[in-house]
Amino acid sequence: MSKTIKLITGTVDKSYKHSVEDYKSNRGFNALHRAINMDKEDIIQEVIDSKLLGRGGAAFPTGLKWKYLNNIEGEPKYIVCNADEGEPGTFKDRLFMKRDPLIVIEGMLIAGYVFNSKEGYIYIRGEYRGLFEGFKLALKNAKQAGYLGKNILGIEEFDFDIKIISGAGAYVCGENSTLLNSIEGQAGRPRVKPPRLAEVGLFGQPTLVNNVETFANIPIILDRGPEYYRSVGTEESGGSLIICMSGHAKNKHYAEIPVGTNLKDIIYDEELAGGTSTGRPVKFVHIGGQSGPLAFPEQFDISFDHITLKKEGLAIGTGAIVIADDSVCLVDYLKKVFEFFIHESCGKCNPCREGNQQMYAILDKFSKGEGSEKDLEILKNLAYAMEQASFCGLGQAAPTALMSALKHREEEFLAHIDKNCSKCFK
Ligand SMILES: Cc1cc2nc3c(=O)[nH]c(=O)nc-3n(C[C@H](O)[C@H](O)[C@H](O)COP(=O)(O)O)c2cc1C
């Protein structure tokens, strides 16, 4: 039986991309047509019932986020689509932006309708500038067909338009408050929370921020209904996931799978990652991006869903699956992780700005055979301090991979103290 499904990528592989007519011939805009005849509370209830958890990394329940915003007074409200996709090993959002932009636009439009918003923004990472023209064309076609602009579908006061904003290549700008600062033309640094962005968001107004894949789920939920949608997924986490397989994966590609697929299948099934390209055993899998944990073989037999993974100290994050074979030195790999965070730290807070540098420096000692057991303690304490005291999710999550490595493979660090690593000490 196939391990992949096409719940939300059903129209991705069609060739039309930007044509509203073709999109409509594949059930496109059905959801919006249905939504405008529904009570707004009922729309939100269907999103709640779908058990869709946000696909941007934090897995916050989308329906609850929408309900919270709905209870906030004040207009205008803004709709923001997070298309920053900065997490290494993640290439799922660009799939929709490039090959099915109208499904993202429809998801944003439904949110616009629910919250009586007039303006939406899609913040696309600067490195994806090749996708801008296609997305603009989809917006233009939607406008010409009466799906954007004033009095959409003839409904008085249903006015909604979407602006494209280009990022400039900073990972931290994917963090939702930083992203709003960046749209406002301020430096890409996070805001203190609370207040929540639903209360004080873009230009000080109540704001919804959802990820591209999250928005792409909305038309499916409202077109087919939450029960149909939940025929896929687990009790507590509905629908499908787009996973991105890379690193030493034999098959480097994306795939749509039901939430709750066994992680072993993701790693070894020929339709998914298919094991390693080198034929060597899998040593670990880095899940959910650089800010995610490492999973080791004894943990692979597990349901890949948000709730089960969390209990095991793992997380889906952005759906990145980076496979490392046994030629990879753990210490060396973690140094690369911290190099990334040193580069991407915005410098606003000490724990992140200094912590990442210190982590790297200590790991470097280990790879030179100069590390000690005391250094291991310092690594653990520093990781705790970063998690607890960093200003935003970047610094808080930077030590996640290291912590999982120390929990499950401390012996590999100890081996470096004895200069007993065949990769570092030849
Ligand atoms: C450092 C950092 C980078 C992030 N980058 C992204 C990103 O590129 N895309 C994204 O959708 N969410 C990103 N997030 C998560 C967002 O802050 C936010 O949770 C998400 O956009 C909410 O959408 P969702 O509820 O649909 O998942 C990032 C978070 C942090 C801390």
GROMACS .gro file of C-alpha atoms and ligand atoms in nm:
model
  457
    1MET     CA    1   0.000   0.000   0.000
    2SER     CA    2   0.127   0.347  -0.087
    3LYS     CA    3   0.269   0.548   0.201
    4THR     CA    4   0.189   0.881   0.038
    5ILE     CA    5  -0.141   1.060  -0.006
    6LYS     CA    6  -0.272   1.362  -0.187
    7LEU     CA    7  -0.498   1.537   0.059
    8ILE     CA    8  -0.359   1.885   0.002
    9THR     CA    9  -0.115   1.829  -0.283
   10GLY     CA   10  -0.387   1.696  -0.513
   11THR     CA   11  -0.366   2.007  -0.728
   12VAL     CA   12   0.006   2.073  -0.686
   13ASP     CA   13   0.107   1.846  -0.970
   14LYS     CA   14  -0.142   1.986  -1.220
   15SER     CA   15   0.019   2.201  -1.481
   16TYR     CA   16  -0.203   2.507  -1.450
   17LYS     CA   17  -0.029   2.678  -1.156
   18HIS     CA   18  -0.173   3.027  -1.191
   19SER     CA   19  -0.493   2.993  -1.392
   20VAL     CA   20  -0.809   3.054  -1.191
   21GLU     CA   21  -1.020   2.859  -1.442
   22ASP     CA   22  -0.806   2.550  -1.412
   23TYR     CA   23  -0.790   2.587  -1.035
   24LYS     CA   24  -1.169   2.601  -1.028
   25SER     CA   25  -1.199   2.291  -1.244
   26ASN     CA   26  -1.017   2.107  -0.963
   27ARG     CA   27  -1.258   2.218  -0.686
   28GLY     CA   28  -1.063   2.543  -0.645
   29PHE     CA   29  -1.255   2.821  -0.465
   30ASN     CA   30  -1.531   2.571  -0.369
   31ALA     CA   31  -1.434   2.628  -0.005
   32LEU     CA   32  -1.459   3.006  -0.032
   33HIS     CA   33  -1.799   2.980  -0.205
   34ARG     CA   34  -1.917   2.755   0.077
   35ALA     CA   35  -1.763   2.974   0.349
   36ILE     CA   36  -1.942   3.292   0.242
   37ASN     CA   37  -2.273   3.117   0.305
   38MET     CA   38  -2.170   3.007   0.654
   39ASP     CA   39  -2.176   3.173   0.990
   40LYS     CA   40  -1.823   3.295   1.068
   41GLU     CA   41  -1.824   3.111   1.401
   42ASP     CA   42  -1.912   2.791   1.215
   43ILE     CA   43  -1.616   2.837   0.983
   44ILE     CA   44  -1.388   2.869   1.286
   45GLN     CA   45  -1.554   2.565   1.446
   46GLU     CA   46  -1.477   2.355   1.137
   47VAL     CA   47  -1.112   2.461   1.156
   48ILE     CA   48  -1.112   2.364   1.526
   49ASP     CA   49  -1.281   2.030   1.448
   50SER     CA   50  -1.025   1.951   1.180
   51LYS     CA   51  -0.755   1.931   1.452
   52LEU     CA   52  -0.517   2.108   1.219
   53LEU     CA   53  -0.198   2.202   1.405
   54GLY     CA   54   0.006   2.487   1.256
   55ARG     CA   55   0.268   2.369   1.009
   56GLY     CA   56   0.520   2.650   1.071
   57GLY     CA   57   0.702   2.459   1.346
   58ALA     CA   58   0.529   2.532   1.676
   59ALA     CA   59   0.223   2.312   1.601
   60PHE     CA   60  -0.023   2.550   1.766
   61PRO     CA   61  -0.389   2.449   1.700
   62THR     CA   62  -0.499   2.666   1.408
   63GLY     CA   63  -0.869   2.673   1.499
   64LEU     CA   64  -0.793   2.796   1.852
   65LYS     CA   65  -0.568   3.068   1.713
   66TRP     CA   66  -0.853   3.179   1.486
   67LYS     CA   67  -1.104   3.169   1.774
   68TYR     CA   68  -0.877   3.378   1.993
   69LEU     CA   69  -0.837   3.643   1.724
   70ASN     CA   70  -1.210   3.643   1.664
   71ASN     CA   71  -1.269   3.738   2.027
   72ILE     CA   72  -1.032   4.034   2.005
   73GLU     CA   73  -1.194   4.370   1.948
   74GLY     CA   74  -1.048   4.621   1.707
   75GLU     CA   75  -1.018   4.679   1.338
   76PRO     CA   76  -0.851   4.655   1.100
   77LYS     CA   77  -0.727   4.302   1.150
   78TYR     CA   78  -0.444   4.179   0.931
   79ILE     CA   79  -0.383   3.839   0.774
   80VAL     CA   80  -0.019   3.743   0.733
   81CYS     CA   81   0.117   3.436   0.558
   82ASN     CA   82   0.459   3.328   0.680
   83ALA     CA   83   0.649   3.215   0.370
   84ASP     CA   84   0.994   3.273   0.513
   85GLU     CA   85   1.078   2.900   0.508
   86GLY     CA   86   1.420   2.952   0.660
   87GLU     CA   87   1.457   2.624   0.847
   88PRO     CA   88   1.739   2.422   0.686
   89GLY     CA   89   1.619   2.101   0.525
   90THR     CA   90   1.273   2.243   0.467
   91PHE     CA   91   1.139   2.299   0.118
   92LYS     CA   92   0.766   2.239   0.144
   93ASP     CA   93   0.620   2.590   0.142
   94ARG     CA   94   0.785   2.675  -0.186
   95LEU     CA   95   0.601   2.380  -0.335
   96PHE     CA   96   0.269   2.558  -0.286
   97MET     CA   97   0.399   2.901  -0.374
   98LYS     CA   98   0.546   2.774  -0.697
   99ARG     CA   99   0.303   2.509  -0.806
  100ASP     CA  100  -0.027   2.585  -0.636
  101PRO     CA  101  -0.027   2.951  -0.527
  102LEU     CA  102  -0.405   2.979  -0.559
  103ILE     CA  103  -0.464   2.732  -0.276
  104VAL     CA  104  -0.259   2.958  -0.046
  105ILE     CA  105  -0.446   3.264  -0.171
  106GLU     CA  106  -0.779   3.089  -0.111
  107GLY     CA  107  -0.675   2.997   0.246
  108MET     CA  108  -0.581   3.360   0.315
  109LEU     CA  109  -0.903   3.482   0.155
  110ILE     CA  110  -1.114   3.263   0.382
  111ALA     CA  111  -0.928   3.405   0.683
  112GLY     CA  112  -0.981   3.755   0.539
  113TYR     CA  113  -1.352   3.686   0.514
  114VAL     CA  114  -1.377   3.547   0.868
  115PHE     CA  115  -1.195   3.841   1.027
  116ASN     CA  116  -1.337   4.111   0.803
  117SER     CA  117  -0.982   4.201   0.702
  118LYS     CA  118  -0.902   4.424   0.412
  119GLU     CA  119  -0.534   4.351   0.379
  120GLY     CA  120  -0.323   4.040   0.374
  121TYR     CA  121   0.053   4.008   0.344
  122ILE     CA  122   0.264   3.720   0.230
  123TYR     CA  123   0.624   3.745   0.353
  124ILE     CA  124   0.839   3.543   0.114
  125ARG     CA  125   1.202   3.473   0.196
  126GLY     CA  126   1.443   3.674  -0.017
  127GLU     CA  127   1.614   3.361  -0.149
  128TYR     CA  128   1.283   3.261  -0.314
  129ARG     CA  129   1.279   3.568  -0.539
  130GLY     CA  130   1.244   3.335  -0.836
  131LEU     CA  131   0.891   3.257  -0.711
  132PHE     CA  132   0.775   3.617  -0.686
  133GLU     CA  133   0.664   3.660  -1.048
  134GLY     CA  134   0.456   3.342  -1.046
  135PHE     CA  135   0.288   3.438  -0.722
  136LYS     CA  136   0.220   3.789  -0.855
  137LEU     CA  137   0.061   3.636  -1.165
  138ALA     CA  138  -0.164   3.419  -0.950
  139LEU     CA  139  -0.268   3.729  -0.750
  140LYS     CA  140  -0.336   3.921  -1.073
  141ASN     CA  141  -0.547   3.638  -1.214
  142ALA     CA  142  -0.740   3.605  -0.888
  143LYS     CA  143  -0.808   3.977  -0.894
  144GLN     CA  144  -0.923   3.971  -1.256
  145ALA     CA  145  -1.161   3.686  -1.173
  146GLY     CA  146  -1.312   3.888  -0.886
  147TYR     CA  147  -1.152   3.692  -0.600
  148LEU     CA  148  -0.941   3.982  -0.476
  149GLY     CA  149  -1.020   4.351  -0.459
  150LYS     CA  150  -1.351   4.514  -0.371
  151ASN     CA  151  -1.688   4.345  -0.317
  152ILE     CA  152  -1.550   3.997  -0.371
  153LEU     CA  153  -1.814   3.761  -0.513
  154GLY     CA  154  -2.054   4.055  -0.509
  155ILE     CA  155  -2.054   4.073  -0.130
  156GLU     CA  156  -2.068   4.426   0.000
  157GLU     CA  157  -1.771   4.510   0.223
  158PHE     CA  158  -1.590   4.187   0.140
  159ASP     CA  159  -1.279   4.373   0.023
  160PHE     CA  160  -0.948   4.193   0.048
  161ASP     CA  161  -0.612   4.224  -0.120
  162ILE     CA  162  -0.274   4.057  -0.069
  163LYS     CA  163   0.066   4.225  -0.082
  164ILE     CA  164   0.393   4.042  -0.134
  165ILE     CA  165   0.679   4.138   0.097
  166SER     CA  166   1.031   4.017   0.032
  167GLY     CA  167   1.251   3.902   0.318
  168ALA     CA  168   1.622   3.970   0.298
  169GLY     CA  169   1.759   3.633   0.400
  170ALA     CA  170   1.745   3.635   0.780
  171TYR     CA  171   1.630   3.314   0.949
  172VAL     CA  172   1.505   3.505   1.254
  173CYS     CA  173   1.255   3.691   1.034
  174GLY     CA  174   1.051   3.370   1.019
  175GLU     CA  175   0.975   3.415   1.389
  176ASN     CA  176   0.631   3.569   1.376
  177SER     CA  177   0.688   3.893   1.571
  178THR     CA  178   1.020   3.955   1.393
  179LEU     CA  179   0.842   3.899   1.064
  180LEU     CA  180   0.589   4.170   1.149
  181ASN     CA  181   0.870   4.411   1.243
  182SER     CA  182   1.033   4.334   0.911
  183ILE     CA  183   0.710   4.406   0.719
  184GLU     CA  184   0.689   4.738   0.903
  185GLY     CA  185   1.039   4.822   0.782
  186GLN     CA  186   1.202   4.781   1.122
  187ALA     CA  187   1.511   4.577   1.204
  188GLY     CA  188   1.452   4.200   1.201
  189ARG     CA  189   1.444   4.146   1.574
  190PRO     CA  190   1.176   3.981   1.789
  191ARG     CA  191   0.920   4.161   2.001
  192VAL     CA  192   0.849   4.088   2.363
  193LYS     CA  193   0.537   3.871   2.409
  194PRO     CA  194   0.281   3.921   2.556
  195PRO     CA  195   0.098   4.104   2.415
  196ARG     CA  196   0.013   3.834   2.166
  197LEU     CA  197   0.017   3.922   1.798
  198ALA     CA  198  -0.358   3.854   1.794
  199GLU     CA  199  -0.386   4.158   2.023
  200VAL     CA  200  -0.103   4.383   1.908
  201GLY     CA  201   0.032   4.265   1.577
  202LEU     CA  202   0.107   4.433   1.247
  203PHE     CA  203   0.101   4.815   1.277
  204GLY     CA  204  -0.026   4.762   1.633
  205GLN     CA  205  -0.344   4.590   1.512
  206PRO     CA  206  -0.486   4.241   1.581
  207THR     CA  207  -0.311   4.003   1.341
  208LEU     CA  208  -0.325   3.642   1.227
  209VAL     CA  209   0.004   3.481   1.128
  210ASN     CA  210  -0.010   3.136   0.973
  211ASN     CA  211   0.235   2.931   0.773
  212VAL     CA  212   0.193   2.862   0.397
  213GLU     CA  213   0.112   2.492   0.444
  214THR     CA  214  -0.135   2.580   0.721
  215PHE     CA  215  -0.321   2.814   0.484
  216ALA     CA  216  -0.309   2.548   0.211
  217ASN     CA  217  -0.503   2.313   0.443
  218ILE     CA  218  -0.790   2.556   0.498
  219PRO     CA  219  -0.961   2.518   0.156
  220ILE     CA  220  -0.953   2.139   0.190
  221ILE     CA  221  -1.111   2.150   0.537
  222LEU     CA  222  -1.387   2.387   0.430
  223ASP     CA  223  -1.455   2.228   0.094
  224ARG     CA  224  -1.473   1.868   0.215
  225GLY     CA  225  -1.567   1.926   0.579
  226PRO     CA  226  -1.365   1.846   0.892
  227GLU     CA  227  -1.481   1.484   0.911
  228TYR     CA  228  -1.345   1.401   0.569
  229TYR     CA  229  -1.026   1.588   0.656
  230ARG     CA  230  -0.988   1.396   0.980
  231SER     CA  231  -1.024   1.062   0.809
  232VAL     CA  232  -0.651   1.119   0.772
  233GLY     CA  233  -0.426   1.174   1.074
  234THR     CA  234  -0.457   1.086   1.441
  235GLU     CA  235  -0.715   1.162   1.708
  236GLU     CA  236  -0.534   1.475   1.825
  237SER     CA  237  -0.361   1.588   1.509
  238GLY     CA  238  -0.557   1.594   1.186
  239GLY     CA  239  -0.465   1.569   0.820
  240SER     CA  240  -0.139   1.517   0.641
  241LEU     CA  241   0.216   1.647   0.656
  242ILE     CA  242   0.454   1.747   0.384
  243ILE     CA  243   0.790   1.603   0.481
  244CYS     CA  244   1.120   1.696   0.318
  245MET     CA  245   1.389   1.429   0.305
  246SER     CA  246   1.755   1.521   0.261
  247GLY     CA  247   2.108   1.469   0.395
  248HIS     CA  248   2.217   1.109   0.337
  249ALA     CA  249   1.861   1.009   0.239
  250LYS     CA  250   1.865   0.787  -0.068
  251ASN     CA  251   1.560   0.969  -0.203
  252LYS     CA  252   1.590   1.343  -0.151
  253HIS     CA  253   1.244   1.476  -0.216
  254TYR     CA  254   0.922   1.586  -0.054
  255ALA     CA  255   0.619   1.367   0.013
  256GLU     CA  256   0.274   1.410   0.159
  257ILE     CA  257   0.204   1.150   0.428
  258PRO     CA  258  -0.073   1.100   0.685
  259VAL     CA  259   0.005   1.239   1.030
  260GLY     CA  260   0.085   0.926   1.233
  261THR     CA  261   0.296   0.743   0.974
  262ASN     CA  262   0.564   0.534   1.144
  263LEU     CA  263   0.899   0.715   1.150
  264LYS     CA  264   1.070   0.388   1.049
  265ASP     CA  265   0.867   0.389   0.727
  266ILE     CA  266   0.963   0.751   0.661
  267ILE     CA  267   1.330   0.662   0.695
  268TYR     CA  268   1.344   0.324   0.520
  269ASP     CA  269   1.045   0.290   0.285
  270GLU     CA  270   1.152   0.314  -0.080
  271GLU     CA  271   0.866   0.552  -0.153
  272LEU     CA  272   0.991   0.788   0.119
  273ALA     CA  273   1.359   0.837   0.219
  274GLY     CA  274   1.455   0.478   0.125
  275GLY     CA  275   1.743   0.456   0.376
  276THR     CA  276   2.081   0.608   0.294
  277SER     CA  277   2.230   0.688  -0.045
  278THR     CA  278   2.563   0.549   0.079
  279GLY     CA  279   2.421   0.212   0.183
  280ARG     CA  280   2.562   0.271   0.532
  281PRO     CA  281   2.348   0.240   0.844
  282VAL     CA  282   2.148   0.541   0.962
  283LYS     CA  283   2.317   0.693   1.265
  284PHE     CA  284   2.056   0.957   1.347
  285VAL     CA  285   1.785   1.167   1.190
  286HIS     CA  286   1.760   1.539   1.250
  287ILE     CA  287   1.389   1.613   1.261
  288GLY     CA  288   1.210   1.942   1.209
  289GLY     CA  289   1.504   2.162   1.113
  290GLN     CA  290   1.819   2.279   1.287
  291SER     CA  291   1.613   2.383   1.588
  292GLY     CA  292   1.472   2.031   1.619
  293PRO     CA  293   1.597   1.723   1.806
  294LEU     CA  294   1.802   1.429   1.681
  295ALA     CA  295   1.629   1.091   1.676
  296PHE     CA  296   1.838   0.776   1.717
  297PRO     CA  297   1.762   0.425   1.582
  298GLU     CA  298   1.613   0.294   1.907
  299GLN     CA  299   1.351   0.573   1.879
  300PHE     CA  300   1.257   0.514   1.514
  301ASP     CA  301   0.961   0.284   1.575
  302ILE     CA  302   0.719   0.562   1.664
  303SER     CA  303   0.409   0.729   1.525
  304PHE     CA  304   0.516   1.049   1.350
  305ASP     CA  305   0.255   1.272   1.506
  306HIS     CA  306   0.291   1.582   1.718
  307ILE     CA  307   0.164   1.434   2.043
  308THR     CA  308   0.347   1.097   2.043
  309LEU     CA  309   0.676   1.255   1.939
  310LYS     CA  310   0.651   1.518   2.212
  311LYS     CA  311   0.620   1.248   2.476
  312GLU     CA  312   0.946   1.098   2.344
  313GLY     CA  313   1.122   1.438   2.349
  314LEU     CA  314   1.094   1.467   1.970
  315ALA     CA  315   0.904   1.712   1.747
  316ILE     CA  316   0.781   1.740   1.390
  317GLY     CA  317   0.879   2.106   1.359
  318THR     CA  318   0.874   2.200   0.992
  319GLY     CA  319   0.870   1.842   0.863
  320ALA     CA  320   1.241   1.834   0.774
  321ILE     CA  321   1.395   1.485   0.783
  322VAL     CA  322   1.774   1.509   0.754
  323ILE     CA  323   1.933   1.165   0.757
  324ALA     CA  324   2.291   1.111   0.874
  325ASP     CA  325   2.473   0.783   0.815
  326ASP     CA  326   2.733   0.636   1.048
  327SER     CA  327   3.020   0.824   0.881
  328VAL     CA  328   2.903   1.141   1.057
  329CYS     CA  329   3.070   1.246   1.382
  330LEU     CA  330   2.808   1.376   1.623
  331VAL     CA  331   3.036   1.647   1.765
  332ASP     CA  332   3.129   1.763   1.418
  333TYR     CA  333   2.765   1.769   1.312
  334LEU     CA  334   2.663   1.973   1.618
  335LYS     CA  335   2.938   2.223   1.548
  336LYS     CA  336   2.773   2.285   1.211
  337VAL     CA  337   2.439   2.334   1.385
  338PHE     CA  338   2.588   2.599   1.613
  339GLU     CA  339   2.770   2.765   1.322
  340PHE     CA  340   2.427   2.813   1.170
  341PHE     CA  341   2.283   2.969   1.486
  342ILE     CA  342   2.587   3.193   1.537
  343HIS     CA  343   2.530   3.322   1.185
  344GLU     CA  344   2.156   3.369   1.233
  345SER     CA  345   2.136   3.505   1.588
  346CYS     CA  346   2.003   3.861   1.564
  347GLY     CA  347   2.219   3.964   1.861
  348LYS     CA  348   1.934   4.116   2.060
  349CYS     CA  349   1.980   3.897   2.368
  350ASN     CA  350   2.288   3.772   2.547
  351PRO     CA  351   2.194   3.404   2.595
  352CYS     CA  352   2.159   3.356   2.221
  353ARG     CA  353   2.431   3.592   2.096
  354GLU     CA  354   2.697   3.463   2.337
  355GLY     CA  355   2.554   3.119   2.411
  356ASN     CA  356   2.580   2.991   2.056
  357GLN     CA  357   2.943   3.108   2.034
  358GLN     CA  358   3.031   2.939   2.363
  359MET     CA  359   2.859   2.615   2.265
  360TYR     CA  360   3.057   2.609   1.944
  361ALA     CA  361   3.385   2.683   2.123
  362ILE     CA  362   3.333   2.397   2.371
  363LEU     CA  363   3.237   2.150   2.099
  364ASP     CA  364   3.547   2.257   1.910
  365LYS     CA  365   3.753   2.160   2.214
  366PHE     CA  366   3.596   1.813   2.201
  367SER     CA  367   3.678   1.770   1.834
  368LYS     CA  368   4.043   1.858   1.913
  369GLY     CA  369   4.060   1.614   2.203
  370GLU     CA  370   4.076   1.898   2.454
  371GLY     CA  371   3.728   1.857   2.605
  372SER     CA  372   3.672   1.741   2.963
  373GLU     CA  373   3.387   1.604   3.173
  374LYS     CA  374   3.361   1.950   3.328
  375ASP     CA  375   3.299   2.088   2.976
  376LEU     CA  376   3.012   1.844   2.937
  377GLU     CA  377   2.855   1.991   3.251
  378ILE     CA  378   2.907   2.342   3.116
  379LEU     CA  379   2.740   2.243   2.787
  380LYS     CA  380   2.437   2.114   2.976
  381ASN     CA  381   2.411   2.421   3.198
  382LEU     CA  382   2.455   2.657   2.906
  383ALA     CA  383   2.190   2.472   2.707
  384TYR     CA  384   1.951   2.507   2.998
  385ALA     CA  385   2.027   2.878   3.034
  386MET     CA  386   1.975   2.937   2.661
  387GLU     CA  387   1.647   2.748   2.660
  388GLN     CA  388   1.519   2.938   2.962
  389ALA     CA  389   1.656   3.285   2.910
  390SER     CA  390   1.676   3.353   2.536
  391PHE     CA  391   1.443   3.624   2.415
  392CYS     CA  392   1.284   3.428   2.129
  393GLY     CA  393   1.247   3.079   1.989
  394LEU     CA  394   1.576   3.100   1.799
  395GLY     CA  395   1.798   3.095   2.107
  396GLN     CA  396   1.554   2.882   2.304
  397ALA     CA  397   1.562   2.604   2.045
  398ALA     CA  398   1.927   2.631   1.936
  399PRO     CA  399   2.050   2.372   2.195
  400THR     CA  400   1.770   2.120   2.118
  401ALA     CA  401   1.981   1.896   1.893
  402LEU     CA  402   2.272   1.903   2.138
  403MET     CA  403   2.048   1.816   2.431
  404SER     CA  404   1.904   1.514   2.252
  405ALA     CA  405   2.256   1.401   2.157
  406LEU     CA  406   2.377   1.433   2.518
  407LYS     CA  407   2.072   1.245   2.644
  408HIS     CA  408   2.109   0.950   2.409
  409ARG     CA  409   2.477   0.944   2.309
  410GLU     CA  410   2.681   1.097   2.591
  411GLU     CA  411   2.935   0.818   2.538
  412GLU     CA  412   3.029   0.970   2.202
  413PHE     CA  413   3.130   1.295   2.375
  414LEU     CA  414   3.324   1.101   2.637
  415ALA     CA  415   3.503   0.913   2.358
  416HIS     CA  416   3.630   1.248   2.230
  417ILE     CA  417   3.789   1.318   2.567
  418ASP     CA  418   3.988   0.996   2.517
  419LYS     CA  419   4.061   1.096   2.156
  420ASN     CA  420   3.863   0.793   2.055
  421CYS     CA  421   3.677   0.912   1.745
  422SER     CA  422   3.793   0.768   1.414
  423LYS     CA  423   3.668   1.076   1.226
  424CYS     CA  424   3.834   1.344   1.441
  425PHE     CA  425   4.157   1.163   1.537
  426LYS     CA  426   4.305   0.968   1.249
  427LIG     C1  427   1.368   3.150   1.469
  427LIG     C2  428   1.233   3.111   1.417
  427LIG     C3  429   1.214   3.098   1.281
  427LIG     C4  430   1.089   3.064   1.231
  427LIG     N1  431   1.074   3.051   1.096
  427LIG     C5  432   0.952   3.021   1.046
  427LIG     C6  433   0.932   3.012   0.905
  427LIG     O1  434   1.025   3.029   0.825
  427LIG     N2  435   0.807   2.984   0.861
  427LIG     C7  436   0.701   2.965   0.947
  427LIG     O2  437   0.589   2.945   0.902
  427LIG     N3  438   0.717   2.972   1.080
  427LIG     C8  439   0.840   3.000   1.130
  427LIG     N4  440   0.854   3.011   1.266
  427LIG     C9  441   0.735   2.992   1.352
  427LIG    C10  442   0.653   3.121   1.360
  427LIG     O3  443   0.704   3.202   1.466
  427LIG    C11  444   0.505   3.094   1.386
  427LIG     O4  445   0.492   3.001   1.491
  427LIG    C12  446   0.430   3.039   1.264
  427LIG     O5  447   0.448   3.122   1.152
  427LIG    C13  448   0.283   3.031   1.296
  427LIG     O6  449   0.214   2.969   1.191
  427LIG     P1  450   0.135   2.831   1.212
  427LIG     O7  451   0.054   2.846   1.337
  427LIG     O8  452   0.052   2.819   1.090
  427LIG     O9  453   0.238   2.724   1.226
  427LIG    C14  454   0.979   3.043   1.319
  427LIG    C15  455   1.001   3.054   1.457
  427LIG    C16  456   1.125   3.086   1.505
  427LIG    C17  457   1.144   3.098   1.653
   0.00000   0.00000   0.00000
